Tab-separated table of C-alpha atoms and ligand atoms in Angstrom:
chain	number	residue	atom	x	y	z
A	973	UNK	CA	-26.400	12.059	-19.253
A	974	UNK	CA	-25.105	11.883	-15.694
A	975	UNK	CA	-24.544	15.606	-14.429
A	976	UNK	CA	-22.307	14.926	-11.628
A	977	UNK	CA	-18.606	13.965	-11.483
A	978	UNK	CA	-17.482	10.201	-11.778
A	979	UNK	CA	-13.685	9.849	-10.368
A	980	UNK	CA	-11.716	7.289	-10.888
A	981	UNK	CA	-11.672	6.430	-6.696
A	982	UNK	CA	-13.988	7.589	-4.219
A	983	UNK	CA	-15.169	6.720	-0.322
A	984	UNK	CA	-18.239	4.829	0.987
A	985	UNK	CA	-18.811	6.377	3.992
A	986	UNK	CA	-22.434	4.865	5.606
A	987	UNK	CA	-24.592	5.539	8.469
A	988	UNK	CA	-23.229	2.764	10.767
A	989	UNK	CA	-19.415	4.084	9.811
A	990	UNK	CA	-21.101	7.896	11.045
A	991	UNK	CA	-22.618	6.218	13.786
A	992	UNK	CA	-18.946	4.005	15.286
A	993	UNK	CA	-16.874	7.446	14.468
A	994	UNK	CA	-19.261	9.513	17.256
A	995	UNK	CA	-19.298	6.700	19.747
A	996	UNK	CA	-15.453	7.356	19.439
A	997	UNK	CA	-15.571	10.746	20.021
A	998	UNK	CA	-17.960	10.659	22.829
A	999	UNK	CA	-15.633	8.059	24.462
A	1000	UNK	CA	-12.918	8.625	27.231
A	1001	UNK	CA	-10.713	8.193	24.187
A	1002	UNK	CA	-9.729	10.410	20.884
A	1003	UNK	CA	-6.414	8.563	20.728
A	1004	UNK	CA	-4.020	6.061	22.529
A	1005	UNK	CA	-7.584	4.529	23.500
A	1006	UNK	CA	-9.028	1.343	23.015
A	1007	UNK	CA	-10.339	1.027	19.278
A	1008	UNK	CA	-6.890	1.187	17.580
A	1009	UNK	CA	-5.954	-2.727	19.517
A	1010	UNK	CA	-9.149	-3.733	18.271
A	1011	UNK	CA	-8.796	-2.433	14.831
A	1012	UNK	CA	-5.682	-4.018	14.243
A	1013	UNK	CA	-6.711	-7.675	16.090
A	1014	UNK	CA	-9.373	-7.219	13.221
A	1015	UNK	CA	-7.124	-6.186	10.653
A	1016	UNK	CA	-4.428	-8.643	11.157
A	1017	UNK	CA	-7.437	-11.303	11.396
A	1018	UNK	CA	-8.706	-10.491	7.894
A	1019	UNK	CA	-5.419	-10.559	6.127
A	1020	UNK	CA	-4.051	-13.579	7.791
A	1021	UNK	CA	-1.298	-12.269	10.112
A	1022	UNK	CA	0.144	-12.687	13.498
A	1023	UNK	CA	0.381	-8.804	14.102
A	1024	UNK	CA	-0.648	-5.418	13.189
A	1025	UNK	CA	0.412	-1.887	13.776
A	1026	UNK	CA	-1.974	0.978	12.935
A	1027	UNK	CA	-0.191	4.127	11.836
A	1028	UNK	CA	-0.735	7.574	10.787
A	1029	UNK	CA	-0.668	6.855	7.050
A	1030	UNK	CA	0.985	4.434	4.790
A	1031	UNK	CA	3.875	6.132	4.203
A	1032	UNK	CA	4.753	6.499	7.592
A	1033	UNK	CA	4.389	2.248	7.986
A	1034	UNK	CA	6.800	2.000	5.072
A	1035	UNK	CA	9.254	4.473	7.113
A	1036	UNK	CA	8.488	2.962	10.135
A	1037	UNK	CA	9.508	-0.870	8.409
A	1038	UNK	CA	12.843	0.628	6.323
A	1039	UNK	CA	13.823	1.946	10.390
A	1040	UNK	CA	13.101	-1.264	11.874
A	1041	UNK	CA	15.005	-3.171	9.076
A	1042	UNK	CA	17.988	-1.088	9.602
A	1043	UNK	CA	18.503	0.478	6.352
A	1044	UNK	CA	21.134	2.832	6.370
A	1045	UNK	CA	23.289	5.464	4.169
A	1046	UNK	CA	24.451	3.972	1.043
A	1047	UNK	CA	21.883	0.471	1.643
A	1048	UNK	CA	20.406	-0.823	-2.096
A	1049	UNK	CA	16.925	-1.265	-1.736
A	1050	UNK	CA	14.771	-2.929	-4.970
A	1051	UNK	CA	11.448	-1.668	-5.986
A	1052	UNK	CA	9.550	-0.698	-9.171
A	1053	UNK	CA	9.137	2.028	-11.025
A	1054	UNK	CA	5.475	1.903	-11.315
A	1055	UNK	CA	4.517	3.011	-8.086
A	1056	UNK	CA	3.354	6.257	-5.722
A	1057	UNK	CA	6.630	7.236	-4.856
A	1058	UNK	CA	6.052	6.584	-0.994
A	1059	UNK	CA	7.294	3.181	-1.730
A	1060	UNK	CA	10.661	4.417	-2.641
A	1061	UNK	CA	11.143	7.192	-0.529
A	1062	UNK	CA	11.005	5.458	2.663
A	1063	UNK	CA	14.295	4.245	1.193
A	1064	UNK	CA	15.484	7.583	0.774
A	1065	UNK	CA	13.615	8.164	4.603
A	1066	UNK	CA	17.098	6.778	5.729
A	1067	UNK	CA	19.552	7.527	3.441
A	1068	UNK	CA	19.462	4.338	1.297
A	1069	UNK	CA	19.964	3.855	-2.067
A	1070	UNK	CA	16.495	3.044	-4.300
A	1071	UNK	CA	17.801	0.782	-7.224
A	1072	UNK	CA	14.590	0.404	-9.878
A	1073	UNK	CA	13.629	-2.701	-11.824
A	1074	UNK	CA	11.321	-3.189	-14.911
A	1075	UNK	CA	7.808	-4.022	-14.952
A	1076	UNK	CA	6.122	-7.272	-16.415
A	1077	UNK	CA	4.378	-5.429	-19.585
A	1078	UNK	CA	1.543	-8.126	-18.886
A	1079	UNK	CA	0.773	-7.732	-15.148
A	1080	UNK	CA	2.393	-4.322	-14.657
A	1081	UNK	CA	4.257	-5.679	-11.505
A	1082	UNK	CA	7.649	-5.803	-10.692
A	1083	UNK	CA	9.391	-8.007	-13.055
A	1084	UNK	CA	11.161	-11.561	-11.399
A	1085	UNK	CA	13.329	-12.164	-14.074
A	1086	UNK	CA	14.608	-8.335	-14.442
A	1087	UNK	CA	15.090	-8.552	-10.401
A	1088	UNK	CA	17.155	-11.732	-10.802
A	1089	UNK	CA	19.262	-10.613	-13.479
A	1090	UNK	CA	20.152	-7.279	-11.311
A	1091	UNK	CA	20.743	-9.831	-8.007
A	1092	UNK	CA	22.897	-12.013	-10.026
A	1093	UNK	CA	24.650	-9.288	-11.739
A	1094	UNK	CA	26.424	-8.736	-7.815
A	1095	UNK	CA	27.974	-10.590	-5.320
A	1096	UNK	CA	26.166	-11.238	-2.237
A	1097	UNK	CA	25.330	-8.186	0.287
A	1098	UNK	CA	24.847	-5.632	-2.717
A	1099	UNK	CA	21.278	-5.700	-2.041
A	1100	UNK	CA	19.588	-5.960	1.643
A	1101	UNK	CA	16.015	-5.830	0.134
A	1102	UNK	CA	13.275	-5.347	-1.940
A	1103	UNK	CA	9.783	-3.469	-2.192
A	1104	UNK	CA	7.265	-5.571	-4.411
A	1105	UNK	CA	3.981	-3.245	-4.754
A	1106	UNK	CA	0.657	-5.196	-5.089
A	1107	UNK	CA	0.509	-2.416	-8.172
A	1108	UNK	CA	-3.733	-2.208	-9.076
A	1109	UNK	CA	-4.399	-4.533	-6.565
A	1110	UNK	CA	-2.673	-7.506	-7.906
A	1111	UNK	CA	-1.260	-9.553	-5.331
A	1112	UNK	CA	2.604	-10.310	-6.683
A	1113	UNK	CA	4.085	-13.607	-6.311
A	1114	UNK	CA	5.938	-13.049	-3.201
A	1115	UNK	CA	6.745	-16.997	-2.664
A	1116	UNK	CA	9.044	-16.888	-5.859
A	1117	UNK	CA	10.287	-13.416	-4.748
A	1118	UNK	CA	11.285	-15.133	-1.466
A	1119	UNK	CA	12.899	-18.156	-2.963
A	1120	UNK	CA	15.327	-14.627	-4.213
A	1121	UNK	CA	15.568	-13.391	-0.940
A	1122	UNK	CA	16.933	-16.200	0.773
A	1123	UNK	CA	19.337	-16.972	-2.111
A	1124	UNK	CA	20.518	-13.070	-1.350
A	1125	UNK	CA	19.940	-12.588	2.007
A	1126	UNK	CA	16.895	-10.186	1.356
A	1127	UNK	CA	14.102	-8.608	3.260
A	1128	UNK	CA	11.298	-8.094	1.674
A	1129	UNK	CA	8.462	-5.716	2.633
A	1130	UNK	CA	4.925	-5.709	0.326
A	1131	UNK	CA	3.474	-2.660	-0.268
A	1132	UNK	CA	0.067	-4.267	-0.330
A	1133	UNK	CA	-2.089	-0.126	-0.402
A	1134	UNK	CA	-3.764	-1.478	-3.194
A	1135	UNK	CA	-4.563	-4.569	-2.204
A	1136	UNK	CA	-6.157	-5.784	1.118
A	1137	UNK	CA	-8.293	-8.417	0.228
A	1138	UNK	CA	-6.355	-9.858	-2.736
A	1139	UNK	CA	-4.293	-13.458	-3.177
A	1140	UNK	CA	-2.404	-15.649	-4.998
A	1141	UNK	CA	-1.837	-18.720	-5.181
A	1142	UNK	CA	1.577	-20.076	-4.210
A	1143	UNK	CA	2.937	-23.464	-5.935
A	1144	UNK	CA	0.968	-25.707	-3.338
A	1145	UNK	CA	-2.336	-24.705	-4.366
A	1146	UNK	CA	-2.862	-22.388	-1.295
A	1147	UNK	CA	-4.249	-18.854	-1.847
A	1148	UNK	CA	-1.713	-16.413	0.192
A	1149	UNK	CA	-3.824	-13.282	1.133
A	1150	UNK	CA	-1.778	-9.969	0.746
A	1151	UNK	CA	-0.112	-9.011	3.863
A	1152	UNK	CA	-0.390	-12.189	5.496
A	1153	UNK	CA	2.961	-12.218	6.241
A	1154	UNK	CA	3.730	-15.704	5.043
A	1155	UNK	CA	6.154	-14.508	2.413
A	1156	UNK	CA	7.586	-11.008	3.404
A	1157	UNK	CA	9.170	-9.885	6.635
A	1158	UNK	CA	6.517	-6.685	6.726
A	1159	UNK	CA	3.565	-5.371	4.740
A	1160	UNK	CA	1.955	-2.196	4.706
A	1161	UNK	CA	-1.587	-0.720	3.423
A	1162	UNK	CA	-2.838	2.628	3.484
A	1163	UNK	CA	-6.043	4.182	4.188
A	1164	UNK	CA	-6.304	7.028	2.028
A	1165	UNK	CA	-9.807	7.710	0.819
A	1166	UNK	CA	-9.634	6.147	-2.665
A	1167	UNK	CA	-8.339	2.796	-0.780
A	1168	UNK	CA	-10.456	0.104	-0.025
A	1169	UNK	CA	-10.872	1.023	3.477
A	1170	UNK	CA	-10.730	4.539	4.514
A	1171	UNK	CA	-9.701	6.142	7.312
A	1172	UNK	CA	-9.389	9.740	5.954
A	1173	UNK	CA	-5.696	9.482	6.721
A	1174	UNK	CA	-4.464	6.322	8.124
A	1175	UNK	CA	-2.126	2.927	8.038
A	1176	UNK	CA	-1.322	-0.111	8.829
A	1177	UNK	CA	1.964	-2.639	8.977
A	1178	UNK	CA	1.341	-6.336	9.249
A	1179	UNK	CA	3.580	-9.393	10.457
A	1180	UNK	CA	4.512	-12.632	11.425
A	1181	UNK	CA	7.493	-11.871	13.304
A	1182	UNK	CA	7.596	-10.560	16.790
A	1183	UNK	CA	10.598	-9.232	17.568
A	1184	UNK	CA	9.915	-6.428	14.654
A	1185	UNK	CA	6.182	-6.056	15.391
A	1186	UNK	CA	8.325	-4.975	19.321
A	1187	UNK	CA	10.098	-2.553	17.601
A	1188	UNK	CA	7.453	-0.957	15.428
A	1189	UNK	CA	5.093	-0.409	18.524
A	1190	UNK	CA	7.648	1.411	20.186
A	1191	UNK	CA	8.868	3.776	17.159
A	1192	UNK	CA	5.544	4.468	16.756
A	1193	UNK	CA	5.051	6.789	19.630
A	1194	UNK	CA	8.559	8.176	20.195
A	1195	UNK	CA	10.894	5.095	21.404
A	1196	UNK	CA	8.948	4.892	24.189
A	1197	UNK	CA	8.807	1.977	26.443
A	1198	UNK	CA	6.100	1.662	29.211
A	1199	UNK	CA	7.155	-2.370	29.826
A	1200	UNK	CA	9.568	-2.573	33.425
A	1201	UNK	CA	11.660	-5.450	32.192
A	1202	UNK	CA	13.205	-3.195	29.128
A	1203	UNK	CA	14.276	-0.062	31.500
A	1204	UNK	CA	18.037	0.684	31.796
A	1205	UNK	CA	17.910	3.244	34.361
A	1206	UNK	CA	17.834	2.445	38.075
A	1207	UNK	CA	14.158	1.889	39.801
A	1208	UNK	CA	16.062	4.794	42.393
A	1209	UNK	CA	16.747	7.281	39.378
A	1210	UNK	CA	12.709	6.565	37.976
A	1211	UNK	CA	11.034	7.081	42.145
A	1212	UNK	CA	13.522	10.293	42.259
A	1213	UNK	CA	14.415	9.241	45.663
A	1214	UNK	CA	16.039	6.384	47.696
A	1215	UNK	CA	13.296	3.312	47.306
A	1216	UNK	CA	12.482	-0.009	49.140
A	1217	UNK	CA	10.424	-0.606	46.864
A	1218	UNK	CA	11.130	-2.643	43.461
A	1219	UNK	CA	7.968	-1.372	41.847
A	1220	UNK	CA	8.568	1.221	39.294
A	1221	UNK	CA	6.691	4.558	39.972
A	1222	UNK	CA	3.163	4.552	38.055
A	1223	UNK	CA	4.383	7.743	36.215
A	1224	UNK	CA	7.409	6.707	34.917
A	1225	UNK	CA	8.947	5.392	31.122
A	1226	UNK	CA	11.866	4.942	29.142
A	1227	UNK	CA	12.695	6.608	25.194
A	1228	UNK	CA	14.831	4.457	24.536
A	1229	UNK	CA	15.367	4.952	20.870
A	1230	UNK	CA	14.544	7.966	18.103
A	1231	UNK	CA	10.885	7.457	17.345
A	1232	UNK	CA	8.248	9.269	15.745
A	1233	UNK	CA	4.667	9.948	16.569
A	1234	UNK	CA	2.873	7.798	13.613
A	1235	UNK	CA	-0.036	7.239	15.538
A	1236	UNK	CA	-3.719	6.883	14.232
A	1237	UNK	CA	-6.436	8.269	17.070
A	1238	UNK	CA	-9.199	6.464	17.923
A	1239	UNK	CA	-12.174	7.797	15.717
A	1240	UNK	CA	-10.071	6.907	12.503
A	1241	UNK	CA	-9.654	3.216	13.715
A	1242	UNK	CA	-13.686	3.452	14.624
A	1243	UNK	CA	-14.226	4.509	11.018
A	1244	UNK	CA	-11.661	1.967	9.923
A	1245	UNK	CA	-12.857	-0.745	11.616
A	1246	UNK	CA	-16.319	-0.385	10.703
A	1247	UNK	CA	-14.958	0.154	6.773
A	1248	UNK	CA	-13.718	-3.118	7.408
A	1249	UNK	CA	-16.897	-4.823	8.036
A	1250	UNK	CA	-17.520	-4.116	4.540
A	1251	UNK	CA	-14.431	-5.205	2.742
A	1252	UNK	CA	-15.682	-8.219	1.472
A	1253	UNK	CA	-18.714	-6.709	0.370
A	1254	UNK	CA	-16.333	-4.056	-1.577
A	1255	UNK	CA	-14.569	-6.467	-3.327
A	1256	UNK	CA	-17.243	-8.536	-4.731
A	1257	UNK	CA	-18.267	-5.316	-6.449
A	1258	UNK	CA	-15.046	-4.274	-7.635
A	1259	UNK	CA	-14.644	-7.222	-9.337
A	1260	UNK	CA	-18.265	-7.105	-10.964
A	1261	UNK	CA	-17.006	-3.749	-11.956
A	1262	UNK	CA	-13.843	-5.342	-13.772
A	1263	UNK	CA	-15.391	-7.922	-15.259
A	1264	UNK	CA	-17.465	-5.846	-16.853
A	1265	UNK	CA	-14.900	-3.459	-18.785
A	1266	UNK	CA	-13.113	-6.507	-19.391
A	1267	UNK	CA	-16.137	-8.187	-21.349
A	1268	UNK	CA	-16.530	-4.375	-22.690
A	1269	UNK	CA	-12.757	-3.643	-24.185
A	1270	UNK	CA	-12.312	-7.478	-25.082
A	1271	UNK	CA	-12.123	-7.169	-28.677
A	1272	UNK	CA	-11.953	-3.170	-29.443
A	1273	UNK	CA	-9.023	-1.871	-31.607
A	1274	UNK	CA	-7.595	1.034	-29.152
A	1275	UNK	CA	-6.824	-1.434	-26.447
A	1276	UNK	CA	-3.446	-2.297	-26.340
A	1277	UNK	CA	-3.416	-3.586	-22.149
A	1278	UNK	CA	-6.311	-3.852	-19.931
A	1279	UNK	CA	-6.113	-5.284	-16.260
A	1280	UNK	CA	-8.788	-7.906	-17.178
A	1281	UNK	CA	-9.879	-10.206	-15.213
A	1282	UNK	CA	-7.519	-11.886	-12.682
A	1283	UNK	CA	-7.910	-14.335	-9.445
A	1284	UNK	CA	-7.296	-12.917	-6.448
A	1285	UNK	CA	-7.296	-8.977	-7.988
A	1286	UNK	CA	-8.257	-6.872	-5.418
A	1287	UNK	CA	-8.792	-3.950	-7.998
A	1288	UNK	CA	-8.092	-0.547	-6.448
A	1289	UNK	CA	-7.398	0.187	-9.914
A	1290	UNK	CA	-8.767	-0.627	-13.725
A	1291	UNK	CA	-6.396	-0.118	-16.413
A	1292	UNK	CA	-6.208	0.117	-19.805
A	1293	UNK	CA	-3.935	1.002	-22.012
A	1294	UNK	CA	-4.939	3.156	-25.263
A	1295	UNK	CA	-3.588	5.391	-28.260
A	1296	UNK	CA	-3.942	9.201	-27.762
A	1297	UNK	CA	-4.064	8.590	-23.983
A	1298	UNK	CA	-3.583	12.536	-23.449
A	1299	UNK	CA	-6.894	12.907	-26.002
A	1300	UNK	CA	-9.152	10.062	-23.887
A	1301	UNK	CA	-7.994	11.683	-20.756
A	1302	UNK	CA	-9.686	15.129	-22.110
A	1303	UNK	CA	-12.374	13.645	-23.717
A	1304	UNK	CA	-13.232	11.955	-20.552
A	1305	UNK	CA	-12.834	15.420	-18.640
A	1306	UNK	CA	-14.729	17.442	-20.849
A	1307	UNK	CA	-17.701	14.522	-20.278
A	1308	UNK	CA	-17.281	14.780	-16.641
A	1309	UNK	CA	-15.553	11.399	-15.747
A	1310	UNK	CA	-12.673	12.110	-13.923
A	1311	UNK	CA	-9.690	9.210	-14.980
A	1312	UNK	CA	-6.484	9.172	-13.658
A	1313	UNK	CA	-3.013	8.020	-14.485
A	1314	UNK	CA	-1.244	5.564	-12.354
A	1315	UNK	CA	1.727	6.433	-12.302
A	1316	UNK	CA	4.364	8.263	-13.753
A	1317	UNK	CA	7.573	6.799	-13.778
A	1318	UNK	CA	9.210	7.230	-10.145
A	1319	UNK	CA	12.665	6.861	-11.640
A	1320	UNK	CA	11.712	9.890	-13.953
A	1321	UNK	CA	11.185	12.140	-11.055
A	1322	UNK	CA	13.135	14.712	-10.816
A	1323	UNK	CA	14.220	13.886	-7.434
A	1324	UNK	CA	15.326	10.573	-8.621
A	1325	UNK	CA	16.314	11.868	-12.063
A	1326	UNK	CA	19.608	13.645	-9.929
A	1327	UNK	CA	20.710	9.868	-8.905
A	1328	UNK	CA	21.090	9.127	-12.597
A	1329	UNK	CA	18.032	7.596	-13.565
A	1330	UNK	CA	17.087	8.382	-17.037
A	1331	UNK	CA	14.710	7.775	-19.885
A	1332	UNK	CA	15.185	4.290	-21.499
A	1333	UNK	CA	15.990	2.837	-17.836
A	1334	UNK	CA	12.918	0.823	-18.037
A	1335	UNK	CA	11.433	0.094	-21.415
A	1336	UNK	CA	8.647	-1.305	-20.020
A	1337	UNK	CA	7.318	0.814	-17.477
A	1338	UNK	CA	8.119	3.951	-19.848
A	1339	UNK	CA	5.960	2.620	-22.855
A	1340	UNK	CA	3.667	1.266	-20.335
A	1341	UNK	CA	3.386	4.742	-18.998
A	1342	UNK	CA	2.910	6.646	-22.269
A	1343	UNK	CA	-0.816	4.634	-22.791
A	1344	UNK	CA	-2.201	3.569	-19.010
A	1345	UNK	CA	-5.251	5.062	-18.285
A	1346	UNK	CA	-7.368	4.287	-14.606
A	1347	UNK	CA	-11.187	4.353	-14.889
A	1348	UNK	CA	-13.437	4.952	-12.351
A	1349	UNK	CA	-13.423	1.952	-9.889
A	1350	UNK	CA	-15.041	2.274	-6.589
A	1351	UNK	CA	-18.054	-0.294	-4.832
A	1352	UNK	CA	-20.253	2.499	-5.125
A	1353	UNK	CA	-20.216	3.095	-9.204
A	1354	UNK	CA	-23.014	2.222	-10.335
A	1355	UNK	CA	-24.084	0.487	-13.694
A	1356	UNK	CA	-25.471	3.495	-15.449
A	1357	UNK	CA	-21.797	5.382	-14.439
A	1358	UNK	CA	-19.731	2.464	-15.368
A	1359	UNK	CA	-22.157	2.068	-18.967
A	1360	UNK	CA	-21.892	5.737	-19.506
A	1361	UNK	CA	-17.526	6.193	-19.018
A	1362	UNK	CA	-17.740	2.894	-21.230
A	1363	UNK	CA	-20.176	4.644	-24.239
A	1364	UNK	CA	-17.663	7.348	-23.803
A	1365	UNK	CA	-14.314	5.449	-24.287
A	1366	UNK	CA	-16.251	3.448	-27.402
A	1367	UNK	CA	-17.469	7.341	-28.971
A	1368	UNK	CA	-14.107	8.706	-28.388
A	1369	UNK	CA	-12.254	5.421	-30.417
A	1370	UNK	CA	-14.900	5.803	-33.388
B	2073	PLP	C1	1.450	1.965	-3.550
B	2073	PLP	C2	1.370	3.005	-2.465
B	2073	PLP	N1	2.291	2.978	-1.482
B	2073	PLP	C3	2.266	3.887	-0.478
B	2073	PLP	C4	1.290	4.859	-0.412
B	2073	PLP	C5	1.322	5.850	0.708
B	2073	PLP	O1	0.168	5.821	1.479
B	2073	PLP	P1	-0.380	7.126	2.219
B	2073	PLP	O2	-0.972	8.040	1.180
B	2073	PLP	O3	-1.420	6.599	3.159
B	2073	PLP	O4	0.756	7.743	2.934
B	2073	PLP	C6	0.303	4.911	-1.409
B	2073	PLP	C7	-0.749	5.936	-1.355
B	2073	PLP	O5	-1.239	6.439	-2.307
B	2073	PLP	C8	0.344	3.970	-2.460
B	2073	PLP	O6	-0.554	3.989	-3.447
């Protein structure tokens, strides 16, 4: 019997990561320094997009994307109820309005047709976007979701934490990595310890389009501007004296709008970008790890829902869903494997509860909710943990 504790998420944190994270601190540079461009030219290389913008954490890049979007007081904003709540607060962030929409039972992702019906159900303008979460690490279909946002004149903005490294396959046959920014105006990942790349704390936004990567790069560090051709005031005003020169003085910049500092320093992109080296590896092994509770759970009784096995599943999460969920959780405790529930409803809140939001809003995320149970997923489990949580769940269901 294993002594030590087996959580449902956990860090891989090797020699060579050690090793990248002191060359950063012995550089010239703890932040604002080189290894943050290069982390996100590496980033933006392995999902697929144009640009990326490293941040503090990933609730700061979905603040960050809600300000550059231009929500404002009284704006609807879609997402689901089956998410950490970061996703909707960055709504709140700036005073919009978060409007929920059922899950899919099966895939425990946003629901299309539930999202239609609501867009249809208003004229035009009611909505100016929508939040789809890669929920578990399953990659949504963001080109049908799109196909919605044009009809509506919608943004749309992935929160892809869960899932860097996972795909689908869009209706030509071509897989569409997460955050690739084919589909959505802006994604965003976070680097949280349990995620697939960890920075301790740390984030990252991804696009295609230029003009907002502009903007994001700028609100990251206060509003400020360090580029001559943006400046409003007078070269005169920035030397602090009358000037023959057109040069701007060496010192001198511009806030220009209300920013924030949301920046990562330079030893978390070392660490990140050496995490990244082994992303791939990561993923192979997560999904060795679901394939193998799949092929466990396929035919017992108690399972009412599993994530399974899925293509393009980046698996930040394994669920299943189970009777006496509150018993399995303690039986699980009690035996030292740490499981974890993912998530409780964010309409049911009691933040959000005060907008109105109430029990039976969302059948499916609220049944869903009553039997989901996460089990330890992480590259580093290893086949005598992942046999012994499995022997437990079997023991518990006798
Ligand atoms: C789906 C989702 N969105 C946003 C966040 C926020 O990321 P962070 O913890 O880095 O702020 C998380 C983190 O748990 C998350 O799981």
């Amino acid at each position: 019997m294993n002594k030590s504790i087996i959580p449902y998420g956990k860090q891989n944190i090797t020699k060579e990561d050690i090793d990248e994270v002191v060359k950063a601190l012995q550089s010239d540079y703890l932040t604002q320094g080189p290894r943050i461009k290069e982390f996100e030219d590496e980033f933006a290389r392995y999902v697929g997009s144009n640009y990326a913008v490293a941040v503090s954490n990933g609730t700061a890049a979905l603040h960050l994307c809600t300000l550059v979007l231009g929500v404002k007081e009284g704006d609807k904003v879609i997402t689901t109820p089956i998410t950490f709540a970061a996703s909707a607060n960055c709504v709140r962030y700036c005073n919009g309005e978060v409007v929920f929409s059922d899950i899919d039972p099966e895939t425990y992702l946003i629901d299309y047709d539930s999202v239609k019906k609501l867009l249809e159900a208003s004229p035009i303008g009611t909505y100016k976007g929508i939040i789809p979460v890669d929920f578990a690490g399953r990659a949504v279909d963001l080109e049908k979701f799109k196909v919605l946002a044009k009809k509506y004149n919608l943004w749309i903005i992935e929160d892809a934490c869960h899932a860097p490294g996972g795909y689908f396959t869009d209706s030509k046959r071509v897989l569409q990595n997460c955050g690739n920014g084919k589909y959505a105006d802006l994604a965003i990942f976070s680097f949280h310890p349990v995620k697939h790349i960890a920075c301790g704390e740390g984030g990252m936004i991804t696009t295609n389009d230029e003009a907002l990567y502009k903007k994001l790069i700028a609100l990251r560090t206060h509003g400020i501007t360090k580029n001559e051709t943006e400046y409003s005031n007078s070269n005169e005003f920035a030397c602090g004296q009358a000037t023959e020169s057109e040069q701007f003085p060496g010192w001198y910049m511009e806030m220009q709008t209300l920013g924030f500092n949301y920046r990562l320093t330079d030893f978390q992109a070392a660490l990140g970008s050496s995490q990244l080296k082994r992303a791939d590896e990561g993923l192979i092994k997560r999904r060795a790890i679901a394939s193998n509770y799949s092929k466990a759970f396929k035919d017992a009784q108690f399972i009412k829902g599993q994530s399974g096995v899925v293509v393009g599943h980046a698996y930040h999460l394994y669920i299943i869903e189970v009777e006496n969920r509150l018993g399995l959780y303690n039986y699980l405790r009690e035996n030292k494997v740490f499981a974890q529930i993912h998530y409780i409803p964010c309409h049911l809140m009691p933040y959000y509860r005060q907008f109105g939001w109430k029990e039976g809003d969302f059948p499916h995320a609220e049944s869903y909710y009553k039997s989901c149970i996460s089990l330890p997923m992480y590259p580093t489990l290893t086949d005598e943990d992942q046999n012994n949580v499995i022997e437990l769940i079997n023991k518990f269901y006798v």
